[in-house]
């Protein structure tokens, strides 16, 4: 089975620095690296809403590079610092962005994330059979 990296221009420098791929296309699926709530310039906002929206914006950017949209996401795992403190806000934003059939989803309370100040990290799997 062949695989190829999906590296939007916005992620090229970071991908080279960290020696990782933002996503890998393999078989009929795209496996996205965990994304945290920093903006596209790497700045980490303090407020949860900005972090949640930034995270989904980065996922959308990667999927767009693969000519897909959020509707192609079939599974996601979200890792939260303070899950119960912000779950309702996160879920509200998630429901703004996804529609039926909703992706399978697991939300996990984490003790820490790699990126300082991050309260969210999302990894996702998308199907290459969906989207434009």
Coordinates of N, CA, C and O in Angstrom, one line a residue:
X1 N 0.8 -1.2 0.0 CA 0.0 0.0 0.0 C 0.9 1.2 0.0 O 1.8 1.3 0.8
X2 N 0.6 2.2 -0.9 CA 1.4 3.4 -0.9 C 0.8 4.4 0.0 O -0.4 4.4 0.3
X3 N 1.6 5.3 0.4 CA 1.1 6.5 1.2 C 1.8 7.7 0.7 O 2.9 7.6 0.2
X4 N 1.1 8.9 0.9 CA 1.8 10.1 0.6 C 1.4 11.2 1.6 O 0.3 11.1 2.1
X5 N 2.3 12.1 1.8 CA 2.0 13.2 2.7 C 1.1 14.3 2.1 O 1.2 14.5 0.9
X6 N 0.3 14.9 2.9 CA -0.5 16.0 2.5 C 0.1 17.2 3.4 O 0.0 17.2 4.6
X7 N 0.7 18.1 2.7 CA 1.3 19.3 3.4 C 0.9 20.6 2.7 O 1.5 21.0 1.7
X8 N -0.1 21.2 3.2 CA -0.5 22.5 2.7 C 0.6 23.5 2.8 O 1.5 23.4 3.8
X9 N 0.7 24.5 2.0 CA 1.8 25.5 2.1 C 1.9 26.1 3.5 O 3.0 26.4 4.0
X10 N 0.7 26.3 4.2 CA 0.7 26.9 5.5 C 1.5 26.0 6.5 O 1.9 26.5 7.6
X11 N 1.6 24.8 6.2 CA 2.2 23.8 7.2 C 3.6 23.4 6.8 O 4.3 22.6 7.5
X12 N 4.1 23.8 5.6 CA 5.4 23.3 5.1 C 6.6 23.5 6.0 O 7.3 22.6 6.4
X13 N 6.7 24.7 6.6 CA 7.9 25.0 7.4 C 7.8 24.2 8.7 O 8.8 23.6 9.1
X14 N 6.6 24.2 9.3 CA 6.5 23.4 10.6 C 6.7 21.9 10.3 O 7.3 21.3 11.1
X15 N 6.2 21.4 9.2 CA 6.4 20.0 8.9 C 7.9 19.7 8.7 O 8.3 18.7 9.2
X16 N 8.6 20.6 8.1 CA 10.1 20.4 7.9 C 10.8 20.4 9.3 O 11.7 19.6 9.6
X17 N 10.4 21.4 10.1 CA 11.0 21.6 11.4 C 10.8 20.4 12.3 O 11.7 19.9 13.0
X18 N 9.5 19.9 12.4 CA 9.2 18.8 13.3 C 9.4 17.4 12.7 O 9.2 16.4 13.4
X19 N 9.7 17.4 11.4 CA 9.9 16.1 10.7 C 8.6 15.2 10.9 O 8.7 14.1 11.3
X20 N 7.5 15.8 10.5 CA 6.2 15.1 10.5 C 5.3 15.6 9.4 O 5.5 16.7 8.9
X21 N 4.3 14.8 9.1 CA 3.4 15.2 8.1 C 2.1 15.6 8.7 O 1.6 14.9 9.6
X22 N 1.5 16.7 8.3 CA 0.2 17.1 8.8 C -0.9 16.1 8.6 O -1.7 15.9 9.4
X23 N -0.7 15.3 7.5 CA -1.7 14.3 7.2 C -1.0 13.3 6.2 O -0.1 13.6 5.5
X24 N -1.5 12.1 6.3 CA -1.0 11.0 5.4 C -2.2 10.4 4.7 O -3.2 10.0 5.3
X25 N -2.1 10.4 3.3 CA -3.1 9.7 2.5 C -2.6 8.2 2.4 O -1.5 8.0 1.9
X26 N -3.5 7.3 2.8 CA -3.1 5.9 2.7 C -4.4 5.1 2.4 O -5.4 5.3 3.1
X27 N -4.4 4.3 1.4 CA -5.6 3.6 1.0 C -6.7 4.6 0.6 O -6.5 5.4 -0.2
X28 N -7.9 4.4 1.2 CA -9.0 5.3 1.0 C -9.2 6.4 2.1 O -10.3 6.9 2.1
X29 N -8.2 6.5 2.9 CA -8.4 7.4 4.1 C -7.2 8.4 4.2 O -6.1 8.2 3.7
X30 N -7.5 9.5 4.9 CA -6.5 10.5 5.2 C -6.4 10.5 6.7 O -7.5 10.7 7.4
X31 N -5.2 10.4 7.2 CA -5.0 10.3 8.7 C -4.3 11.6 9.1 O -3.2 11.9 8.7
X32 N -5.1 12.5 9.8 CA -4.5 13.8 10.2 C -3.8 13.7 11.5 O -4.2 13.1 12.5
X33 N -2.7 14.4 11.5 CA -1.9 14.6 12.7 C -2.7 15.3 13.8 O -3.7 16.1 13.4
X34 N -2.4 15.2 15.0 CA -3.1 16.0 16.1 C -2.9 17.5 15.9 O -1.7 17.9 15.7
X35 N -4.0 18.2 15.9 CA -3.9 19.7 15.7 C -4.3 20.4 17.0 O -5.3 20.0 17.6
X36 N -3.5 21.3 17.5 CA -3.8 22.1 18.7 C -4.4 23.5 18.2 O -4.6 23.8 17.1
X37 N -4.8 24.3 19.2 CA -5.5 25.5 19.0 C -4.7 26.8 18.6 O -5.3 27.9 18.7
X38 N -3.4 26.6 18.3 CA -2.7 27.8 17.9 C -3.2 28.3 16.5 O -3.8 27.5 15.8
X39 N -3.0 29.6 16.2 CA -3.5 30.1 14.9 C -2.5 29.6 13.9 O -1.5 29.0 14.2
X40 N -2.7 30.0 12.6 CA -1.8 29.6 11.5 C -0.4 30.2 11.6 O 0.5 29.7 11.0
X41 N -0.2 31.2 12.4 CA 1.1 31.7 12.6 C 1.8 31.1 13.8 O 2.9 31.5 14.2
X42 N 1.1 30.2 14.5 CA 1.7 29.5 15.7 C 1.4 30.2 17.0 O 1.9 29.7 18.1
X43 N 0.7 31.3 17.1 CA 0.3 31.9 18.3 C -0.8 31.2 19.0 O -1.8 30.9 18.4
X44 N -0.6 31.0 20.3 CA -1.6 30.2 21.1 C -2.5 31.2 21.9 O -2.1 31.9 22.8
X45 N -3.8 31.3 21.5 CA -4.7 32.2 22.2 C -5.0 31.6 23.6 O -4.9 30.4 23.8
X46 N -5.4 32.5 24.5 CA -5.7 32.0 25.8 C -7.2 31.6 25.9 O -7.5 30.7 26.8
X47 N -8.1 32.1 25.1 CA -9.5 31.8 25.3 C -9.8 30.4 24.6 O -9.4 30.2 23.4
X48 N -10.6 29.6 25.2 CA -11.0 28.3 24.6 C -11.7 28.4 23.3 O -11.4 27.6 22.3
X49 N -12.6 29.4 23.1 CA -13.3 29.4 21.8 C -12.3 29.6 20.6 O -12.5 29.0 19.6
X50 N -11.4 30.5 20.8 CA -10.4 30.7 19.7 C -9.6 29.5 19.4 O -9.3 29.1 18.3
X51 N -9.2 28.8 20.5 CA -8.4 27.6 20.3 C -9.3 26.5 19.6 O -8.8 25.9 18.7
X52 N -10.5 26.4 19.9 CA -11.4 25.4 19.3 C -11.5 25.7 17.8 O -11.4 24.8 16.9
X53 N -11.8 26.9 17.5 CA -12.0 27.4 16.1 C -10.8 27.2 15.3 O -10.8 26.8 14.1
X54 N -9.6 27.6 15.9 CA -8.3 27.5 15.2 C -8.0 26.0 14.9 O -7.5 25.7 13.8
X55 N -8.3 25.1 15.8 CA -8.1 23.7 15.6 C -8.8 23.2 14.4 O -8.3 22.6 13.5
X56 N -10.1 23.5 14.4 CA -11.0 23.1 13.2 C -10.5 23.8 11.9 O -10.6 23.1 10.9
X57 N -10.1 25.0 12.0 CA -9.7 25.7 10.8 C -8.4 25.0 10.2 O -8.3 24.9 9.0
X58 N -7.5 24.6 11.1 CA -6.3 23.9 10.6 C -6.7 22.5 10.0 O -6.2 22.1 8.9
X59 N -7.6 21.8 10.6 CA -8.1 20.6 10.0 C -8.7 20.8 8.6 O -8.4 20.1 7.6
X60 N -9.5 21.9 8.5 CA -10.2 22.2 7.2 C -9.1 22.6 6.2 O -9.2 22.2 5.0
X61 N -8.1 23.3 6.6 CA -7.0 23.6 5.7 C -6.3 22.4 5.1 O -6.0 22.3 3.9
X62 N -6.0 21.4 5.9 CA -5.4 20.2 5.5 C -6.3 19.4 4.5 O -5.9 19.0 3.5
X63 N -7.6 19.3 4.9 CA -8.5 18.6 4.1 C -8.7 19.3 2.7 O -8.9 18.7 1.7
X64 N -8.7 20.6 2.7 CA -8.9 21.4 1.5 C -7.7 21.1 0.5 O -7.9 21.0 -0.7
X65 N -6.5 20.9 1.1 CA -5.4 20.6 0.3 C -5.6 19.2 -0.4 O -5.1 19.0 -1.5
X66 N -6.4 18.4 0.2 CA -6.7 17.0 -0.3 C -8.0 17.1 -1.1 O -8.5 16.1 -1.5
X67 N -8.5 18.3 -1.4 CA -9.8 18.5 -2.1 C -11.0 17.9 -1.4 O -11.8 17.3 -2.0
X68 N -10.9 18.0 -0.1 CA -12.0 17.5 0.8 C -12.5 18.5 1.7 O -11.9 19.6 1.9
X69 N -13.6 18.3 2.4 CA -14.1 19.2 3.4 C -14.3 18.4 4.7 O -14.1 17.2 4.8
X70 N -14.9 19.2 5.7 CA -15.1 18.5 7.0 C -16.1 17.4 6.9 O -16.1 16.5 7.7
X71 N -17.0 17.4 5.9 CA -17.9 16.3 5.7 C -17.2 15.0 5.4 O -17.9 13.9 5.5
X72 N -16.0 15.0 5.1 CA -15.2 13.8 4.8 C -14.7 13.1 6.1 O -14.2 12.0 6.1
X73 N -14.8 13.8 7.2 CA -14.3 13.3 8.5 C -15.2 12.1 9.0 O -16.4 12.3 9.1
X74 N -14.6 11.0 9.2 CA -15.4 9.8 9.6 C -15.1 9.5 11.1 O -16.0 8.8 11.7
X75 N -14.0 9.9 11.6 CA -13.7 9.7 13.0 C -12.8 10.8 13.5 O -11.9 11.3 12.8
X76 N -13.0 11.2 14.8 CA -12.1 12.1 15.4 C -12.0 11.8 16.9 O -12.9 11.3 17.5
X77 N -10.8 12.1 17.4 CA -10.5 12.0 18.8 C -10.1 13.4 19.3 O -9.2 13.9 18.7
X78 N -10.7 13.9 20.3 CA -10.4 15.2 20.9 C -9.8 15.0 22.3 O -10.3 14.2 23.1
X79 N -8.7 15.6 22.5 CA -8.0 15.6 23.8 C -8.1 16.9 24.4 O -7.8 17.9 23.8
X80 N -8.6 17.0 25.7 CA -8.9 18.2 26.3 C -8.2 18.4 27.7 O -8.1 17.4 28.4
X81 N -7.8 19.6 27.9 CA -7.3 20.0 29.3 C -8.5 20.7 29.9 O -8.9 21.7 29.3
X82 N -9.1 20.2 31.0 CA -10.2 20.9 31.5 C -11.5 20.6 30.8 O -12.3 21.4 30.5
X83 N -11.7 19.3 30.4 CA -12.8 18.9 29.5 C -14.1 19.4 30.0 O -14.9 20.0 29.3
X84 N -14.4 19.2 31.3 CA -15.7 19.6 31.8 C -15.9 21.1 31.9 O -17.0 21.6 31.9
X85 N -14.8 21.8 32.0 CA -14.9 23.3 32.0 C -15.4 23.9 30.7 O -15.9 25.0 30.7
X86 N -15.1 23.2 29.6 CA -15.4 23.8 28.3 C -16.1 22.9 27.3 O -16.3 23.2 26.1
X87 N -16.6 21.7 27.8 CA -17.2 20.8 26.9 C -18.4 21.3 26.2 O -18.6 21.1 24.9
X88 N -19.3 22.1 26.8 CA -20.5 22.6 26.1 C -20.1 23.6 25.0 O -20.7 23.5 23.9
X89 N -19.1 24.4 25.2 CA -18.7 25.3 24.2 C -18.0 24.5 23.0 O -18.3 24.8 21.9
X90 N -17.2 23.6 23.3 CA -16.6 22.7 22.3 C -17.7 22.0 21.5 O -17.7 22.0 20.2
X91 N -18.7 21.5 22.1 CA -19.7 20.7 21.5 C -20.6 21.6 20.6 O -20.9 21.3 19.5
X92 N -20.8 22.9 21.1 CA -21.6 23.8 20.3 C -20.8 24.1 19.0 O -21.4 24.2 17.9
X93 N -19.5 24.4 19.0 CA -18.7 24.7 17.8 C -18.7 23.4 16.9 O -18.8 23.5 15.7
X94 N -18.5 22.2 17.5 CA -18.5 21.0 16.7 C -19.8 20.9 15.9 O -19.8 20.5 14.7
X95 N -20.9 21.2 16.6 CA -22.2 21.0 15.9 C -22.4 22.1 14.8 O -23.3 21.9 13.9
X96 N -21.7 23.2 15.0 CA -21.8 24.2 13.9 C -21.1 23.8 12.6 O -21.5 24.2 11.5
X97 N -20.1 22.9 12.8 CA -19.2 22.5 11.7 C -19.5 21.2 11.1 O -19.2 21.0 9.9
X98 N -20.2 20.3 11.8 CA -20.5 19.0 11.3 C -22.0 18.8 11.2 O -22.7 19.3 12.0
X99 N -22.4 17.9 10.3 CA -23.8 17.6 10.2 C -23.9 16.1 10.0 O -22.9 15.4 9.9
X100 N -25.1 15.6 9.9 CA -25.4 14.2 9.8 C -24.9 13.7 8.5 O -25.1 14.4 7.5
X101 N -24.4 12.5 8.4 CA -24.0 11.7 9.5 C -22.8 12.2 10.3 O -21.8 12.5 9.6
X102 N -22.9 12.4 11.5 CA -21.8 12.9 12.3 C -20.6 11.9 12.4 O -20.8 10.7 12.4
X103 N -19.4 12.4 12.4 CA -18.3 11.5 12.6 C -18.3 10.8 13.9 O -18.9 11.3 14.9
X104 N -17.8 9.6 14.0 CA -17.6 8.9 15.2 C -16.6 9.8 16.0 O -15.7 10.4 15.5
X105 N -16.8 9.9 17.4 CA -16.0 10.8 18.1 C -15.8 10.3 19.5 O -16.7 9.8 20.2
X106 N -14.6 10.5 20.0 CA -14.2 10.2 21.4 C -13.5 11.4 21.9 O -12.6 12.0 21.3
X107 N -14.0 11.8 23.1 CA -13.4 13.0 23.8 C -12.7 12.5 25.1 O -13.3 11.7 25.9
X108 N -11.5 12.9 25.2 CA -10.6 12.4 26.3 C -10.1 13.5 27.1 O -9.6 14.5 26.6
X109 N -10.1 13.4 28.4 CA -9.5 14.4 29.4 C -8.0 14.0 29.4 O -7.7 12.8 29.7
X110 N -7.1 14.9 29.1 CA -5.7 14.7 29.1 C -5.0 15.4 30.2 O -5.5 16.5 30.7
X111 N -3.9 14.9 30.7 CA -3.1 15.6 31.8 C -2.3 16.7 31.2 O -1.9 17.6 31.9
X112 N -1.9 16.6 29.9 CA -1.1 17.6 29.3 C -1.0 17.4 27.8 O -1.3 16.3 27.3
X113 N -0.7 18.4 27.1 CA -0.5 18.3 25.7 C 0.9 18.9 25.3 O 1.5 19.7 26.1
X114 N 1.5 18.5 24.2 CA 2.8 18.9 23.9 C 3.0 20.4 23.8 O 4.0 21.0 24.3
X115 N 2.0 21.1 23.2 CA 2.1 22.6 23.0 C 1.7 23.3 24.3 O 0.6 23.1 24.8
X116 N 2.6 24.1 24.8 CA 2.4 24.9 26.0 C 1.1 25.8 25.8 O 1.0 26.5 24.8
X117 N 0.2 25.8 26.7 CA -1.0 26.6 26.7 C -2.1 26.0 25.9 O -3.3 26.5 26.0
X118 N -1.9 24.9 25.3 CA -3.0 24.2 24.5 C -4.0 23.6 25.5 O -3.5 22.9 26.4
X119 N -5.3 23.7 25.2 CA -6.3 23.0 26.0 C -7.0 22.0 25.1 O -7.9 21.3 25.6
X120 N -6.7 22.0 23.8 CA -7.4 21.1 22.9 C -6.4 20.5 21.9 O -5.4 21.2 21.4
X121 N -6.5 19.3 21.5 CA -5.8 18.7 20.4 C -6.8 17.7 19.8 O -7.5 16.9 20.5
X122 N -6.9 17.8 18.4 CA -7.8 16.9 17.7 C -7.0 16.1 16.6 O -6.3 16.7 15.9
X123 N -7.2 14.8 16.6 CA -6.7 14.0 15.5 C -8.0 13.5 14.8 O -9.0 13.3 15.4
X124 N -7.9 13.3 13.5 CA -9.0 12.9 12.7 C -8.6 11.9 11.6 O -7.5 11.9 11.1
X125 N -9.6 11.2 11.1 CA -9.5 10.3 10.0 C -10.6 10.7 9.0 O -11.8 10.9 9.4
X126 N -10.2 11.0 7.7 CA -11.2 11.4 6.7 C -11.2 10.3 5.6 O -10.2 9.7 5.4
X127 N -12.4 10.2 5.0 CA -12.5 9.3 3.9 C -12.3 10.0 2.6 O -12.9 11.1 2.4
X128 N -11.5 9.5 1.7 CA -11.2 10.1 0.5 C -12.4 10.0 -0.5 O -12.3 10.6 -1.6
X129 N -13.4 9.3 -0.1 CA -14.6 9.1 -1.0 C -15.6 10.2 -0.9 O -16.6 10.2 -1.6
X130 N -15.3 11.2 0.0 CA -16.3 12.3 0.3 C -15.7 13.6 -0.2 O -14.5 13.7 -0.4
X131 N -16.5 14.6 -0.3 CA -16.0 15.9 -0.6 C -15.9 16.2 -2.0 O -16.3 15.4 -2.9
X132 N -15.3 17.4 -2.3 CA -15.2 17.9 -3.7 C -13.9 17.5 -4.3 O -13.4 17.6 -5.3

